[in-house]
C-alpha atoms as a printed R data frame, in Angstrom:
   type eleno elety resid chain resno       x       y       z
1  ATOM     1    CA   MET     A     1 -75.099  91.157  81.664
2  ATOM     2    CA   ARG     A     2 -71.905  93.495  81.195
3  ATOM     3    CA   ASN     A     3 -72.868  95.038  84.498
4  ATOM     4    CA   ARG     A     4 -73.135  91.685  86.471
5  ATOM     5    CA   ASN     A     5 -69.578  90.983  85.174
6  ATOM     6    CA   SER     A     6 -67.976  93.996  86.040
7  ATOM     7    CA   THR     A     7 -69.922  93.705  89.767
8  ATOM     8    CA   VAL     A     8 -68.322  89.913  90.114
9  ATOM     9    CA   ALA     A     9 -64.898  91.382  89.413
10 ATOM    10    CA   TYR     A    10 -64.987  93.999  91.668
11 ATOM    11    CA   VAL     A    11 -66.193  91.531  94.520
12 ATOM    12    CA   ILE     A    12 -63.137  89.130  93.302
13 ATOM    13    CA   PHE     A    13 -60.680  91.838  93.338
14 ATOM    14    CA   GLY     A    14 -61.906  93.158  96.796
15 ATOM    15    CA   LEU     A    15 -61.586  89.447  98.225
16 ATOM    16    CA   ILE     A    16 -57.823  89.406  96.961
17 ATOM    17    CA   ALA     A    17 -57.054  92.567  98.413
18 ATOM    18    CA   ILE     A    18 -58.619  91.510 101.760
19 ATOM    19    CA   GLY     A    19 -56.635  88.316 101.516
20 ATOM    20    CA   ILE     A    20 -53.265  89.938 100.858
21 ATOM    21    CA   LEU     A    21 -53.938  92.509 103.366
22 ATOM    22    CA   ALA     A    22 -54.826  90.069 106.042
23 ATOM    23    CA   SER     A    23 -51.670  87.787 105.243
24 ATOM    24    CA   VAL     A    24 -49.428  90.849 105.179
25 ATOM    25    CA   LEU     A    25 -50.461  91.818 108.665
26 ATOM    26    CA   SER     A    26 -50.194  88.459 110.116
27 ATOM    27    CA   ASN     A    27 -46.675  87.694 108.502
28 ATOM    28    CA   PRO     A    28 -45.155  90.712 107.132
29 ATOM    29    CA   GLY     A    29 -41.832  88.740 106.644
30 ATOM    30    CA   THR     A    30 -43.109  86.543 103.769
31 ATOM    31    CA   PHE     A    31 -43.780  89.696 101.572
32 ATOM    32    CA   ILE     A    32 -40.572  91.806 102.657
33 ATOM    33    CA   ILE     A    33 -38.189  89.454 100.463
34 ATOM    34    CA   PRO     A    34 -40.238  89.307  97.125
35 ATOM    35    CA   ILE     A    35 -40.751  93.069  97.577
36 ATOM    36    CA   LEU     A    36 -37.056  93.794  97.827
37 ATOM    37    CA   VAL     A    37 -36.127  91.243  95.310
38 ATOM    38    CA   PHE     A    38 -38.502  93.008  92.834
39 ATOM    39    CA   GLY     A    39 -37.449  96.359  93.993
40 ATOM    40    CA   VAL     A    40 -33.853  95.763  93.050
41 ATOM    41    CA   ILE     A    41 -34.634  94.329  89.808
42 ATOM    42    CA   PHE     A    42 -36.757  97.119  88.762
43 ATOM    43    CA   PHE     A    43 -34.092  99.455  89.962
44 ATOM    44    CA   LEU     A    44 -31.326  97.732  87.910
45 ATOM    45    CA   TYR     A    45 -33.598  97.805  85.041
46 ATOM    46    CA   LYS     A    46 -34.292 101.539  85.371
47 ATOM    47    CA   PHE     A    47 -30.856 102.499  86.050
48 ATOM    48    CA   PRO     A    48 -28.314  99.764  84.631
49 ATOM    49    CA   PRO     A    49 -24.553 100.120  85.934
50 ATOM    50    CA   ASN     A    50 -22.144 101.450  83.395
51 ATOM    51    CA   ARG     A    51 -20.346  98.278  82.661
52 ATOM    52    CA   TRP     A    52 -23.757  97.008  81.122
53 ATOM    53    CA   ARG     A    53 -24.399  99.826  78.980
54 ATOM    54    CA   GLN     A    54 -23.584  99.781  75.485
55 ATOM    55    CA   PRO     A    55 -21.215 102.230  74.523
56 ATOM    56    CA   LYS     A    56 -22.778 105.101  72.161
57 ATOM    57    CA   ARG     A    57 -21.575 104.480  68.688
58 ATOM    58    CA   PRO     A    58 -22.022 106.791  65.597
59 ATOM    59    CA   SER     A    59 -24.395 105.976  63.375
60 ATOM    60    CA   SER     A    60 -23.202 103.982  60.312
61 ATOM    61    CA   SER     A    61 -22.743 105.009  57.083
62 ATOM    62    CA   ARG     A    62 -25.051 102.618  55.351
63 ATOM    63    CA   PHE     A    63 -28.039 103.982  57.400
64 ATOM    64    CA   GLN     A    64 -27.428 107.479  56.679
65 ATOM    65    CA   LYS     A    65 -29.597 109.325  54.296
66 ATOM    66    CA   GLY     A    66 -28.634 110.407  51.040
67 ATOM    67    CA   LYS     A    67 -27.723 109.080  47.574
68 ATOM    68    CA   ARG     A    68 -28.054 105.418  47.590
69 ATOM    69    CA   ARG     A    69 -26.887 103.095  44.785
70 ATOM    70    CA   ASN     A    70 -29.583 100.650  43.475
71 ATOM    71    CA   ALA     A    71 -28.936  97.297  43.760
72 ATOM    72    CA   THR     A    72 -27.936  95.548  40.323
73 ATOM    73    CA   PHE     A    73 -29.684  92.475  39.472
74 ATOM    74    CA   ARG     A    74 -28.706  89.593  37.005
75 ATOM    75    CA   VAL     A    75 -30.575  86.754  35.504
76 ATOM    76    CA   ILE     A    76 -28.671  83.558  36.113
77 ATOM    77    CA   GLN     A    77 -29.574  80.888  33.442
78 ATOM    78    CA   GLY     A    78 -30.746  77.753  34.730
79 ATOM    79    CA   ASN     A    79 -31.007  74.228  33.385
80 ATOM    80    CA   LYS     A    80 -34.629  73.614  33.601
81 ATOM    81    CA   ASP     A    81 -36.232  71.094  31.183
82 ATOM    82    CA   SER     A    82 -39.594  72.341  29.540
83 ATOM    83    CA   SER     A    83 -41.369  69.276  30.480
84 ATOM    84    CA   ASP     A    84 -40.985  70.220  34.168
85 ATOM    85    CA   GLU     A    85 -43.061  73.218  33.907
86 ATOM    86    CA   PRO     A    86 -46.745  73.218  34.407
87 ATOM    87    CA   PRO     A    87 -48.977  73.757  31.447
88 ATOM    88    CA   LYS     A    88 -49.741  77.460  30.337
89 ATOM    89    CA   TYR     A    89 -53.392  77.014  30.291
90 ATOM    90    CA   HIS     A    90 -55.699  74.901  32.978
C-alpha cells in the first residue's frame, strides 16, 4: 500500500510540474513578477540594510555567569478562615 501511495504522489507532482512548465512557456510574464518579489524579499531577509540591524550590545550583567545571590523568600500571613479549608482526610 505504501508503494502505491508514493507512485500516486510522483504522478501528481509530475503533472504539477508539467502544468507549471506549460504555463511558463505560454505566458512567462505572469511568473516574472512573483519571482522578482520573492527574490527581493529573500535578499532583504538574508542581507538586511544597516538601519534595520540591531546594534551589538555587550552582554548584560544579569546574564553573566558567576556568583549569584539566592532569592530571599518570606511568608506573608493571610486571613484565611479554617472553615474554608478542605477536610484533611477524604
